[in-house]
Amino acid sequence: MSGLGHAAQVAGEVTRRVGARLSDVVDLMGEMVRIDSGFDNPAGVSEVERILADALADLPGANVEWRSEGGFDHVAVTLGDGPVNVAILGHADTVFPRGTAAARPMHVDGEGVAYGPGVADMKGGLAMAIHVIRALAEMGECPRVHFVVVGDEETRTTAPPFMDLLSTADACMVLECGRPDGGYVVHRKAGMWLRLNARGRSAHAGVQPDQGTSAIVGLCEAVVDVAALHRARPELTVSIGTIQGGSAPNVVAAEAWADADIRSFSEADLDWVRGAIGDICAKRNVDVVPLGDWPPMLPDPVLSADYSRLGKEASVVLREVSTGGMSDGCWTAAAGVPTIDGVGPEGGDDHSPDEFVDVKTVPVRAGLLAGLIVATTKREVEE
C-alpha cells in the first residue's frame, strides 16, 4: 500500500477514535481555558504546559524537556523513534490578561461551538494534538515526534525556543486553528516592527512655552503620514500599535515615540515602505529604530498537496489560505523545514470576546493531522 493510502487509513481510524473521545478533548480544552495564561501570568502559562506534558508523559519512551527563556517556561515532549522527525508546534499564551478566564469561562452552545479565551488560539489545537499523539501511539503508528509548546504568543522577533529540535524536523505542523470552511494556512507575510523616536526641547508650558519644541506634535505629524502608507501597495499593511510621550502636563515634551507594525508578502514592498518611512521621519526630527523583523512562511507544495489529498480521501473540502498573521511556523519555514499551519480544529475571532472553535470539526481535523504525520514519515523513508 502506498504511503498516502496507508496514511488515509490512519486518518480515518484516528478520526473515529477521537470522535469517540470528543468529550475528553472538550474537557481538556476547558481545563486549559480555565487558566489565565496571558503575558501577565507566566505561572499560568507554565500550568497549561504542565497539563500538556503530563498528558503525554506516561507514553512509552516519552522524554519531557523544560527550558526558560524570555520570562516564560517552554516545554518539548519527544516520543517515538525512527529516522524521520516530525514537529508539532504550538503556544500556551492566549494574550488575555488575568481575570479573563473567570469573566468569560468556556462554554459550548447547542450547535457544538465552544467559546472562551484562547479556545481557538490555541488551546483547542493543543487539546486535539494530545489526542492525536495518544491515538497514534495506541495504534503503533507514532513516528519520532517533537511536540513543542512555547510559552509566549509570538510577540518576539526571534525564533522560538527549541529550534535545535524544530530545525531538524522533516516537517512541522502548527496548531493554530483551522479556518472556517476547510481553510488551512500555507503562506504568511514577512514583517517588521519600527520605533519612531521624536526629539524635541523641554520648557515650562506656562512660563516659557515658546522656548520648547514638542516632540509629541512632531511625532503625531509623522505618525499621520506613516499611517497613510497603509495599503499604498497591494497587501501592504501599516499599523501604529503604541504611542507614548512627554513627562508631565506642564512640560513641553522633549521625547515621544510610537511603534509601527508593517507586513507584506513582498520583500520589495517592505524595502520601499522602510525608505518611505525614513523620508517622512527625516523631515520631522524623528529617528527610525528597527525593533526586529520576522520572515515569511512560504508554501510547501508537497506538504499542502498531501494534506489536501487526505482531505479528499475523507470527503472533506480543504482550501489553502494566505494570511498576514505572524506564527512560529514562519521561523521553521525560514529554517528550511516544510511547514503547514492552521491544522487545528476550525475556529476564529482570535484575541476577541467572540473567539470560538467548532467542536464538530475536531475529529476530522485530528484525523487529517495524524494522516499527515504518517504520510510525511512514509514519504521521507521511501525517498
PDB file of N, CA and C in Angstrom, residues 59-159:
ATOM      1  N   LEU A  59       3.384   7.860  28.090  1.00  0.00           N
ATOM      2  CA  LEU A  59       3.572   7.074  26.874  1.00  0.00           C
ATOM      3  C   LEU A  59       4.980   6.502  26.838  1.00  0.00           C
ATOM      4  N   PRO A  60       5.153   5.296  26.302  1.00  0.00           N
ATOM      5  CA  PRO A  60       6.475   4.653  26.293  1.00  0.00           C
ATOM      6  C   PRO A  60       7.530   5.533  25.617  1.00  0.00           C
ATOM      7  N   GLY A  61       8.651   5.709  26.286  1.00  0.00           N
ATOM      8  CA  GLY A  61       9.774   6.444  25.704  1.00  0.00           C
ATOM      9  C   GLY A  61       9.625   7.947  25.692  1.00  0.00           C
ATOM     10  N   ALA A  62       8.566   8.491  26.307  1.00  0.00           N
ATOM     11  CA  ALA A  62       8.358   9.940  26.296  1.00  0.00           C
ATOM     12  C   ALA A  62       9.477  10.640  27.053  1.00  0.00           C
ATOM     13  N   ASN A  63      10.032  11.673  26.446  1.00  0.00           N
ATOM     14  CA  ASN A  63      11.070  12.480  27.083  1.00  0.00           C
ATOM     15  C   ASN A  63      10.576  13.919  27.157  1.00  0.00           C
ATOM     16  N   VAL A  64      10.480  14.450  28.371  1.00  0.00           N
ATOM     17  CA  VAL A  64       9.972  15.802  28.597  1.00  0.00           C
ATOM     18  C   VAL A  64      11.139  16.712  28.934  1.00  0.00           C
ATOM     19  N   GLU A  65      11.258  17.818  28.197  1.00  0.00           N
ATOM     20  CA  GLU A  65      12.350  18.773  28.428  1.00  0.00           C
ATOM     21  C   GLU A  65      11.776  20.168  28.629  1.00  0.00           C
ATOM     22  N   TRP A  66      12.227  20.835  29.683  1.00  0.00           N
ATOM     23  CA  TRP A  66      11.791  22.192  30.001  1.00  0.00           C
ATOM     24  C   TRP A  66      12.926  23.173  29.779  1.00  0.00           C
ATOM     25  N   ARG A  67      12.578  24.358  29.291  1.00  0.00           N
ATOM     26  CA  ARG A  67      13.532  25.447  29.157  1.00  0.00           C
ATOM     27  C   ARG A  67      12.854  26.745  29.569  1.00  0.00           C
ATOM     28  N   SER A  68      13.652  27.689  30.071  1.00  0.00           N
ATOM     29  CA  SER A  68      13.153  29.020  30.423  1.00  0.00           C
ATOM     30  C   SER A  68      13.841  30.052  29.547  1.00  0.00           C
ATOM     31  N   GLU A  69      13.034  30.954  28.987  1.00  0.00           N
ATOM     32  CA  GLU A  69      13.581  31.986  28.096  1.00  0.00           C
ATOM     33  C   GLU A  69      12.562  33.102  27.970  1.00  0.00           C
ATOM     34  N   GLY A  70      13.041  34.342  28.040  1.00  0.00           N
ATOM     35  CA  GLY A  70      12.157  35.486  27.855  1.00  0.00           C
ATOM     36  C   GLY A  70      11.088  35.636  28.917  1.00  0.00           C
ATOM     37  N   GLY A  71      11.347  35.110  30.116  1.00  0.00           N
ATOM     38  CA  GLY A  71      10.382  35.241  31.195  1.00  0.00           C
ATOM     39  C   GLY A  71       9.312  34.167  31.227  1.00  0.00           C
ATOM     40  N   PHE A  72       9.381  33.185  30.331  1.00  0.00           N
ATOM     41  CA  PHE A  72       8.384  32.115  30.273  1.00  0.00           C
ATOM     42  C   PHE A  72       9.076  30.756  30.282  1.00  0.00           C
ATOM     43  N   ASP A  73       8.329  29.750  30.733  1.00  0.00           N
ATOM     44  CA  ASP A  73       8.751  28.358  30.563  1.00  0.00           C
ATOM     45  C   ASP A  73       8.260  27.850  29.217  1.00  0.00           C
ATOM     46  N   HIS A  74       9.003  26.895  28.671  1.00  0.00           N
ATOM     47  CA  HIS A  74       8.664  26.273  27.394  1.00  0.00           C
ATOM     48  C   HIS A  74       8.924  24.772  27.551  1.00  0.00           C
ATOM     49  N   VAL A  75       8.153  23.951  26.856  1.00  0.00           N
ATOM     50  CA  VAL A  75       8.287  22.509  27.044  1.00  0.00           C
ATOM     51  C   VAL A  75       8.263  21.788  25.702  1.00  0.00           C
ATOM     52  N   ALA A  76       9.028  20.709  25.637  1.00  0.00           N
ATOM     53  CA  ALA A  76       9.026  19.839  24.464  1.00  0.00           C
ATOM     54  C   ALA A  76       8.909  18.400  24.939  1.00  0.00           C
ATOM     55  N   VAL A  77       8.011  17.651  24.329  1.00  0.00           N
ATOM     56  CA  VAL A  77       7.865  16.223  24.616  1.00  0.00           C
ATOM     57  C   VAL A  77       8.231  15.471  23.344  1.00  0.00           C
ATOM     58  N   THR A  78       9.238  14.623  23.426  1.00  0.00           N
ATOM     59  CA  THR A  78       9.678  13.831  22.281  1.00  0.00           C
ATOM     60  C   THR A  78       9.262  12.380  22.494  1.00  0.00           C
ATOM     61  N   LEU A  79       8.653  11.805  21.452  1.00  0.00           N
ATOM     62  CA  LEU A  79       8.160  10.430  21.523  1.00  0.00           C
ATOM     63  C   LEU A  79       8.527   9.687  20.256  1.00  0.00           C
ATOM     64  N   GLY A  80       8.453   8.371  20.327  1.00  0.00           N
ATOM     65  CA  GLY A  80       8.647   7.544  19.152  1.00  0.00           C
ATOM     66  C   GLY A  80      10.096   7.435  18.749  1.00  0.00           C
ATOM     67  N   ASP A  81      10.316   6.698  17.664  1.00  0.00           N
ATOM     68  CA  ASP A  81      11.676   6.540  17.161  1.00  0.00           C
ATOM     69  C   ASP A  81      11.632   6.417  15.642  1.00  0.00           C
ATOM     70  N   GLY A  82      12.771   6.232  15.064  1.00  0.00           N
ATOM     71  CA  GLY A  82      12.855   6.121  13.615  1.00  0.00           C
ATOM     72  C   GLY A  82      13.646   7.253  13.015  1.00  0.00           C
ATOM     73  N   PRO A  83      13.931   7.178  11.718  1.00  0.00           N
ATOM     74  CA  PRO A  83      14.799   8.155  11.060  1.00  0.00           C
ATOM     75  C   PRO A  83      14.126   9.481  10.727  1.00  0.00           C
ATOM     76  N   VAL A  84      12.802   9.560  10.861  1.00  0.00           N
ATOM     77  CA  VAL A  84      12.067  10.765  10.458  1.00  0.00           C
ATOM     78  C   VAL A  84      11.580  11.506  11.700  1.00  0.00           C
ATOM     79  N   ASN A  85      11.831  12.810  11.737  1.00  0.00           N
ATOM     80  CA  ASN A  85      11.370  13.656  12.829  1.00  0.00           C
ATOM     81  C   ASN A  85      10.234  14.545  12.332  1.00  0.00           C
ATOM     82  N   VAL A  86       9.137  14.551  13.047  1.00  0.00           N
ATOM     83  CA  VAL A  86       8.019  15.424  12.739  1.00  0.00           C
ATOM     84  C   VAL A  86       7.788  16.331  13.941  1.00  0.00           C
ATOM     85  N   ALA A  87       7.659  17.626  13.705  1.00  0.00           N
ATOM     86  CA  ALA A  87       7.409  18.580  14.785  1.00  0.00           C
ATOM     87  C   ALA A  87       5.945  19.012  14.772  1.00  0.00           C
ATOM     88  N   ILE A  88       5.353  19.054  15.965  1.00  0.00           N
ATOM     89  CA  ILE A  88       4.019  19.618  16.157  1.00  0.00           C
ATOM     90  C   ILE A  88       4.212  20.810  17.083  1.00  0.00           C
ATOM     91  N   LEU A  89       3.834  21.994  16.627  1.00  0.00           N
ATOM     92  CA  LEU A  89       4.245  23.231  17.293  1.00  0.00           C
ATOM     93  C   LEU A  89       3.033  24.054  17.736  1.00  0.00           C
ATOM     94  N   GLY A  90       3.086  24.529  18.974  1.00  0.00           N
ATOM     95  CA  GLY A  90       2.015  25.384  19.485  1.00  0.00           C
ATOM     96  C   GLY A  90       2.521  26.321  20.556  1.00  0.00           C
ATOM     97  N   HIS A  91       1.625  27.132  21.099  1.00  0.00           N
ATOM     98  CA  HIS A  91       1.987  28.037  22.191  1.00  0.00           C
ATOM     99  C   HIS A  91       0.893  28.024  23.250  1.00  0.00           C
ATOM    100  N   ALA A  92       1.298  28.310  24.498  1.00  0.00           N
ATOM    101  CA  ALA A  92       0.368  28.249  25.621  1.00  0.00           C
ATOM    102  C   ALA A  92      -0.212  29.608  25.995  1.00  0.00           C
ATOM    103  N   ASP A  93       0.407  30.686  25.567  1.00  0.00           N
ATOM    104  CA  ASP A  93      -0.069  32.027  25.893  1.00  0.00           C
ATOM    105  C   ASP A  93      -1.308  32.353  25.060  1.00  0.00           C
ATOM    106  N   THR A  94      -2.283  33.014  25.693  1.00  0.00           N
ATOM    107  CA  THR A  94      -3.519  33.372  24.992  1.00  0.00           C
ATOM    108  C   THR A  94      -3.718  34.873  24.833  1.00  0.00           C
ATOM    109  N   VAL A  95      -2.781  35.687  25.266  1.00  0.00           N
ATOM    110  CA  VAL A  95      -2.772  37.160  25.199  1.00  0.00           C
ATOM    111  C   VAL A  95      -3.738  37.835  26.182  1.00  0.00           C
ATOM    112  N   PHE A  96      -4.717  37.115  26.718  1.00  0.00           N
ATOM    113  CA  PHE A  96      -5.708  37.752  27.580  1.00  0.00           C
ATOM    114  C   PHE A  96      -5.156  37.966  28.987  1.00  0.00           C
ATOM    115  N   PRO A  97      -5.465  39.106  29.632  1.00  0.00           N
ATOM    116  CA  PRO A  97      -4.927  39.394  30.966  1.00  0.00           C
ATOM    117  C   PRO A  97      -5.620  38.587  32.059  1.00  0.00           C
ATOM    118  N   ARG A  98      -5.012  38.637  33.232  1.00  0.00           N
ATOM    119  CA  ARG A  98      -5.585  37.956  34.399  1.00  0.00           C
ATOM    120  C   ARG A  98      -7.049  38.352  34.606  1.00  0.00           C
ATOM    121  N   GLY A  99      -7.834  37.386  35.004  1.00  0.00           N
ATOM    122  CA  GLY A  99      -9.239  37.626  35.267  1.00  0.00           C
ATOM    123  C   GLY A  99     -10.159  37.304  34.110  1.00  0.00           C
ATOM    124  N   THR A 100      -9.597  37.168  32.892  1.00  0.00           N
ATOM    125  CA  THR A 100     -10.448  36.914  31.724  1.00  0.00           C
ATOM    126  C   THR A 100     -11.090  35.539  31.789  1.00  0.00           C
ATOM    127  N   ALA A 101     -10.341  34.538  32.252  1.00  0.00           N
ATOM    128  CA  ALA A 101     -10.882  33.173  32.301  1.00  0.00           C
ATOM    129  C   ALA A 101     -12.090  33.096  33.221  1.00  0.00           C
ATOM    130  N   ALA A 102     -12.041  33.804  34.358  1.00  0.00           N
ATOM    131  CA  ALA A 102     -13.180  33.800  35.276  1.00  0.00           C
ATOM    132  C   ALA A 102     -14.341  34.617  34.728  1.00  0.00           C
ATOM    133  N   ALA A 103     -14.020  35.702  34.030  1.00  0.00           N
ATOM    134  CA  ALA A 103     -15.068  36.573  33.491  1.00  0.00           C
ATOM    135  C   ALA A 103     -15.780  35.934  32.301  1.00  0.00           C
ATOM    136  N   ARG A 104     -15.041  35.149  31.519  1.00  0.00           N
ATOM    137  CA  ARG A 104     -15.615  34.524  30.324  1.00  0.00           C
ATOM    138  C   ARG A 104     -15.249  33.045  30.274  1.00  0.00           C
ATOM    139  N   PRO A 105     -15.781  32.227  31.158  1.00  0.00           N
ATOM    140  CA  PRO A 105     -15.446  30.796  31.152  1.00  0.00           C
ATOM    141  C   PRO A 105     -15.902  30.127  29.867  1.00  0.00           C
ATOM    142  N   MET A 106     -15.205  29.062  29.513  1.00  0.00           N
ATOM    143  CA  MET A 106     -15.557  28.358  28.287  1.00  0.00           C
ATOM    144  C   MET A 106     -16.952  27.755  28.389  1.00  0.00           C
ATOM    145  N   HIS A 107     -17.709  27.859  27.308  1.00  0.00           N
ATOM    146  CA  HIS A 107     -18.996  27.192  27.233  1.00  0.00           C
ATOM    147  C   HIS A 107     -19.200  26.698  25.811  1.00  0.00           C
ATOM    148  N   VAL A 108     -19.975  25.636  25.677  1.00  0.00           N
ATOM    149  CA  VAL A 108     -20.288  25.050  24.368  1.00  0.00           C
ATOM    150  C   VAL A 108     -21.771  25.232  24.123  1.00  0.00           C
ATOM    151  N   ASP A 109     -22.106  25.869  23.004  1.00  0.00           N
ATOM    152  CA  ASP A 109     -23.518  26.133  22.736  1.00  0.00           C
ATOM    153  C   ASP A 109     -24.205  24.915  22.132  1.00  0.00           C
ATOM    154  N   GLY A 110     -25.472  25.054  21.834  1.00  0.00           N
ATOM    155  CA  GLY A 110     -26.259  23.948  21.322  1.00  0.00           C
ATOM    156  C   GLY A 110     -25.857  23.478  19.942  1.00  0.00           C
ATOM    157  N   GLU A 111     -25.056  24.293  19.230  1.00  0.00           N
ATOM    158  CA  GLU A 111     -24.584  23.917  17.900  1.00  0.00           C
ATOM    159  C   GLU A 111     -23.213  23.247  17.950  1.00  0.00           C
ATOM    160  N   GLY A 112     -22.701  23.029  19.155  1.00  0.00           N
ATOM    161  CA  GLY A 112     -21.392  22.393  19.275  1.00  0.00           C
ATOM    162  C   GLY A 112     -20.239  23.335  19.036  1.00  0.00           C
ATOM    163  N   VAL A 113     -20.431  24.626  19.297  1.00  0.00           N
ATOM    164  CA  VAL A 113     -19.375  25.622  19.146  1.00  0.00           C
ATOM    165  C   VAL A 113     -18.915  26.048  20.539  1.00  0.00           C
ATOM    166  N   ALA A 114     -17.611  25.958  20.786  1.00  0.00           N
ATOM    167  CA  ALA A 114     -17.042  26.321  22.085  1.00  0.00           C
ATOM    168  C   ALA A 114     -16.534  27.751  22.037  1.00  0.00           C
ATOM    169  N   TYR A 115     -16.836  28.512  23.091  1.00  0.00           N
ATOM    170  CA  TYR A 115     -16.385  29.893  23.210  1.00  0.00           C
ATOM    171  C   TYR A 115     -15.558  30.030  24.486  1.00  0.00           C
ATOM    172  N   GLY A 116     -14.524  30.868  24.419  1.00  0.00           N
ATOM    173  CA  GLY A 116     -13.718  31.124  25.600  1.00  0.00           C
ATOM    174  C   GLY A 116     -12.371  31.699  25.224  1.00  0.00           C
ATOM    175  N   PRO A 117     -11.696  32.350  26.162  1.00  0.00           N
ATOM    176  CA  PRO A 117     -10.407  32.986  25.867  1.00  0.00           C
ATOM    177  C   PRO A 117      -9.319  31.966  25.533  1.00  0.00           C
ATOM    178  N   GLY A 118      -8.815  32.050  24.310  1.00  0.00           N
ATOM    179  CA  GLY A 118      -7.751  31.150  23.882  1.00  0.00           C
ATOM    180  C   GLY A 118      -8.224  29.824  23.342  1.00  0.00           C
ATOM    181  N   VAL A 119      -9.531  29.641  23.203  1.00  0.00           N
ATOM    182  CA  VAL A 119     -10.025  28.340  22.769  1.00  0.00           C
ATOM    183  C   VAL A 119      -9.587  28.032  21.330  1.00  0.00           C
ATOM    184  N   ALA A 120      -9.487  29.069  20.494  1.00  0.00           N
ATOM    185  CA  ALA A 120      -9.029  28.868  19.122  1.00  0.00           C
ATOM    186  C   ALA A 120      -7.530  29.072  18.990  1.00  0.00           C
ATOM    187  N   ASP A 121      -6.995  30.022  19.753  1.00  0.00           N
ATOM    188  CA  ASP A 121      -5.580  30.390  19.630  1.00  0.00           C
ATOM    189  C   ASP A 121      -4.875  30.194  20.965  1.00  0.00           C
ATOM    190  N   MET A 122      -4.436  28.948  21.305  1.00  0.00           N
ATOM    191  CA  MET A 122      -4.709  27.774  20.502  1.00  0.00           C
ATOM    192  C   MET A 122      -4.956  26.541  21.353  1.00  0.00           C
ATOM    193  N   LYS A 123      -5.725  26.719  22.443  1.00  0.00           N
ATOM    194  CA  LYS A 123      -5.924  25.605  23.357  1.00  0.00           C
ATOM    195  C   LYS A 123      -6.747  24.484  22.742  1.00  0.00           C
ATOM    196  N   GLY A 124      -7.602  24.823  21.777  1.00  0.00           N
ATOM    197  CA  GLY A 124      -8.318  23.784  21.054  1.00  0.00           C
ATOM    198  C   GLY A 124      -7.370  22.906  20.261  1.00  0.00           C
ATOM    199  N   GLY A 125      -6.421  23.523  19.562  1.00  0.00           N
ATOM    200  CA  GLY A 125      -5.439  22.762  18.801  1.00  0.00           C
ATOM    201  C   GLY A 125      -4.528  21.942  19.691  1.00  0.00           C
ATOM    202  N   LEU A 126      -4.136  22.496  20.843  1.00  0.00           N
ATOM    203  CA  LEU A 126      -3.280  21.759  21.771  1.00  0.00           C
ATOM    204  C   LEU A 126      -3.995  20.525  22.308  1.00  0.00           C
ATOM    205  N   ALA A 127      -5.255  20.688  22.702  1.00  0.00           N
ATOM    206  CA  ALA A 127      -6.024  19.549  23.213  1.00  0.00           C
ATOM    207  C   ALA A 127      -6.179  18.487  22.133  1.00  0.00           C
ATOM    208  N   MET A 128      -6.470  18.918  20.907  1.00  0.00           N
ATOM    209  CA  MET A 128      -6.602  17.968  19.803  1.00  0.00           C
ATOM    210  C   MET A 128      -5.306  17.203  19.569  1.00  0.00           C
ATOM    211  N   ALA A 129      -4.172  17.897  19.611  1.00  0.00           N
ATOM    212  CA  ALA A 129      -2.888  17.261  19.343  1.00  0.00           C
ATOM    213  C   ALA A 129      -2.575  16.177  20.363  1.00  0.00           C
ATOM    214  N   ILE A 130      -2.920  16.418  21.625  1.00  0.00           N
ATOM    215  CA  ILE A 130      -2.695  15.398  22.659  1.00  0.00           C
ATOM    216  C   ILE A 130      -3.393  14.099  22.271  1.00  0.00           C
ATOM    217  N   HIS A 131      -4.630  14.203  21.828  1.00  0.00           N
ATOM    218  CA  HIS A 131      -5.388  13.004  21.493  1.00  0.00           C
ATOM    219  C   HIS A 131      -4.928  12.386  20.176  1.00  0.00           C
ATOM    220  N   VAL A 132      -4.402  13.181  19.276  1.00  0.00           N
ATOM    221  CA  VAL A 132      -3.811  12.628  18.051  1.00  0.00           C
ATOM    222  C   VAL A 132      -2.589  11.784  18.398  1.00  0.00           C
ATOM    223  N   ILE A 133      -1.709  12.340  19.207  1.00  0.00           N
ATOM    224  CA  ILE A 133      -0.476  11.626  19.560  1.00  0.00           C
ATOM    225  C   ILE A 133      -0.800  10.348  20.323  1.00  0.00           C
ATOM    226  N   ARG A 134      -1.735  10.428  21.252  1.00  0.00           N
ATOM    227  CA  ARG A 134      -2.085   9.232  22.025  1.00  0.00           C
ATOM    228  C   ARG A 134      -2.733   8.168  21.127  1.00  0.00           C
ATOM    229  N   ALA A 135      -3.574   8.579  20.189  1.00  0.00           N
ATOM    230  CA  ALA A 135      -4.197   7.617  19.283  1.00  0.00           C
ATOM    231  C   ALA A 135      -3.149   6.941  18.401  1.00  0.00           C
ATOM    232  N   LEU A 136      -2.209   7.707  17.882  1.00  0.00           N
ATOM    233  CA  LEU A 136      -1.150   7.118  17.051  1.00  0.00           C
ATOM    234  C   LEU A 136      -0.322   6.123  17.857  1.00  0.00           C
ATOM    235  N   ALA A 137      -0.026   6.479  19.105  1.00  0.00           N
ATOM    236  CA  ALA A 137       0.753   5.571  19.953  1.00  0.00           C
ATOM    237  C   ALA A 137      -0.013   4.271  20.204  1.00  0.00           C
ATOM    238  N   GLU A 138      -1.308   4.380  20.472  1.00  0.00           N
ATOM    239  CA  GLU A 138      -2.131   3.194  20.694  1.00  0.00           C
ATOM    240  C   GLU A 138      -2.149   2.292  19.461  1.00  0.00           C
ATOM    241  N   MET A 139      -2.084   2.898  18.285  1.00  0.00           N
ATOM    242  CA  MET A 139      -2.149   2.151  17.029  1.00  0.00           C
ATOM    243  C   MET A 139      -0.772   1.648  16.579  1.00  0.00           C
ATOM    244  N   GLY A 140       0.271   2.003  17.334  1.00  0.00           N
ATOM    245  CA  GLY A 140       1.617   1.616  16.931  1.00  0.00           C
ATOM    246  C   GLY A 140       2.105   2.374  15.725  1.00  0.00           C
ATOM    247  N   GLU A 141       1.574   3.583  15.511  1.00  0.00           N
ATOM    248  CA  GLU A 141       1.876   4.359  14.315  1.00  0.00           C
ATOM    249  C   GLU A 141       2.672   5.624  14.626  1.00  0.00           C
ATOM    250  N   CYS A 142       3.166   5.755  15.862  1.00  0.00           N
ATOM    251  CA  CYS A 142       3.790   7.023  16.233  1.00  0.00           C
ATOM    252  C   CYS A 142       5.249   7.064  15.792  1.00  0.00           C
ATOM    253  N   PRO A 143       5.583   7.919  14.829  1.00  0.00           N
ATOM    254  CA  PRO A 143       6.986   8.093  14.447  1.00  0.00           C
ATOM    255  C   PRO A 143       7.689   8.961  15.497  1.00  0.00           C
ATOM    256  N   ARG A 144       8.875   9.426  15.197  1.00  0.00           N
ATOM    257  CA  ARG A 144       9.568  10.309  16.128  1.00  0.00           C
ATOM    258  C   ARG A 144       8.931  11.696  16.027  1.00  0.00           C
ATOM    259  N   VAL A 145       8.254  12.111  17.105  1.00  0.00           N
ATOM    260  CA  VAL A 145       7.505  13.354  17.132  1.00  0.00           C
ATOM    261  C   VAL A 145       8.059  14.259  18.225  1.00  0.00           C
ATOM    262  N   HIS A 146       8.302  15.525  17.874  1.00  0.00           N
ATOM    263  CA  HIS A 146       8.629  16.552  18.854  1.00  0.00           C
ATOM    264  C   HIS A 146       7.389  17.432  19.020  1.00  0.00           C
ATOM    265  N   PHE A 147       6.744  17.320  20.172  1.00  0.00           N
ATOM    266  CA  PHE A 147       5.592  18.171  20.486  1.00  0.00           C
ATOM    267  C   PHE A 147       6.130  19.347  21.286  1.00  0.00           C
ATOM    268  N   VAL A 148       6.196  20.518  20.647  1.00  0.00           N
ATOM    269  CA  VAL A 148       6.839  21.687  21.241  1.00  0.00           C
ATOM    270  C   VAL A 148       5.772  22.733  21.559  1.00  0.00           C
ATOM    271  N   VAL A 149       5.739  23.164  22.817  1.00  0.00           N
ATOM    272  CA  VAL A 149       4.796  24.201  23.245  1.00  0.00           C
ATOM    273  C   VAL A 149       5.604  25.339  23.848  1.00  0.00           C
ATOM    274  N   VAL A 150       5.599  26.492  23.183  1.00  0.00           N
ATOM    275  CA  VAL A 150       6.329  27.650  23.691  1.00  0.00           C
ATOM    276  C   VAL A 150       5.387  28.489  24.549  1.00  0.00           C
ATOM    277  N   GLY A 151       5.994  29.297  25.424  1.00  0.00           N
ATOM    278  CA  GLY A 151       5.199  29.996  26.408  1.00  0.00           C
ATOM    279  C   GLY A 151       4.634  31.332  25.979  1.00  0.00           C
ATOM    280  N   ASP A 152       5.218  31.966  24.978  1.00  0.00           N
ATOM    281  CA  ASP A 152       4.758  33.300  24.588  1.00  0.00           C
ATOM    282  C   ASP A 152       4.002  33.240  23.273  1.00  0.00           C
ATOM    283  N   GLU A 153       3.121  34.191  23.091  1.00  0.00           N
ATOM    284  CA  GLU A 153       2.226  34.187  21.928  1.00  0.00           C
ATOM    285  C   GLU A 153       2.834  34.985  20.777  1.00  0.00           C
ATOM    286  N   GLU A 154       4.042  34.558  20.335  1.00  0.00           N
ATOM    287  CA  GLU A 154       4.653  35.107  19.119  1.00  0.00           C
ATOM    288  C   GLU A 154       4.780  36.631  19.147  1.00  0.00           C
ATOM    289  N   THR A 155       5.195  37.147  20.311  1.00  0.00           N
ATOM    290  CA  THR A 155       5.375  38.581  20.438  1.00  0.00           C
ATOM    291  C   THR A 155       6.837  38.972  20.313  1.00  0.00           C
ATOM    292  N   ARG A 156       7.664  38.040  19.876  1.00  0.00           N
ATOM    293  CA  ARG A 156       9.102  38.320  19.743  1.00  0.00           C
ATOM    294  C   ARG A 156       9.470  38.418  18.270  1.00  0.00           C
ATOM    295  N   THR A 157      10.669  38.918  18.015  1.00  0.00           N
ATOM    296  CA  THR A 157      11.189  38.937  16.643  1.00  0.00           C
ATOM    297  C   THR A 157      12.418  38.045  16.557  1.00  0.00           C
ATOM    298  N   THR A 158      12.392  36.988  17.331  1.00  0.00           N
ATOM    299  CA  THR A 158      13.437  35.963  17.282  1.00  0.00           C
ATOM    300  C   THR A 158      12.764  34.604  17.193  1.00  0.00           C
ATOM    301  N   ALA A 159      13.522  33.627  16.768  1.00  0.00           N
ATOM    302  CA  ALA A 159      12.984  32.279  16.622  1.00  0.00           C
ATOM    303  C   ALA A 159      12.551  31.722  17.975  1.00  0.00           C
TER     304      ALA A 159
END
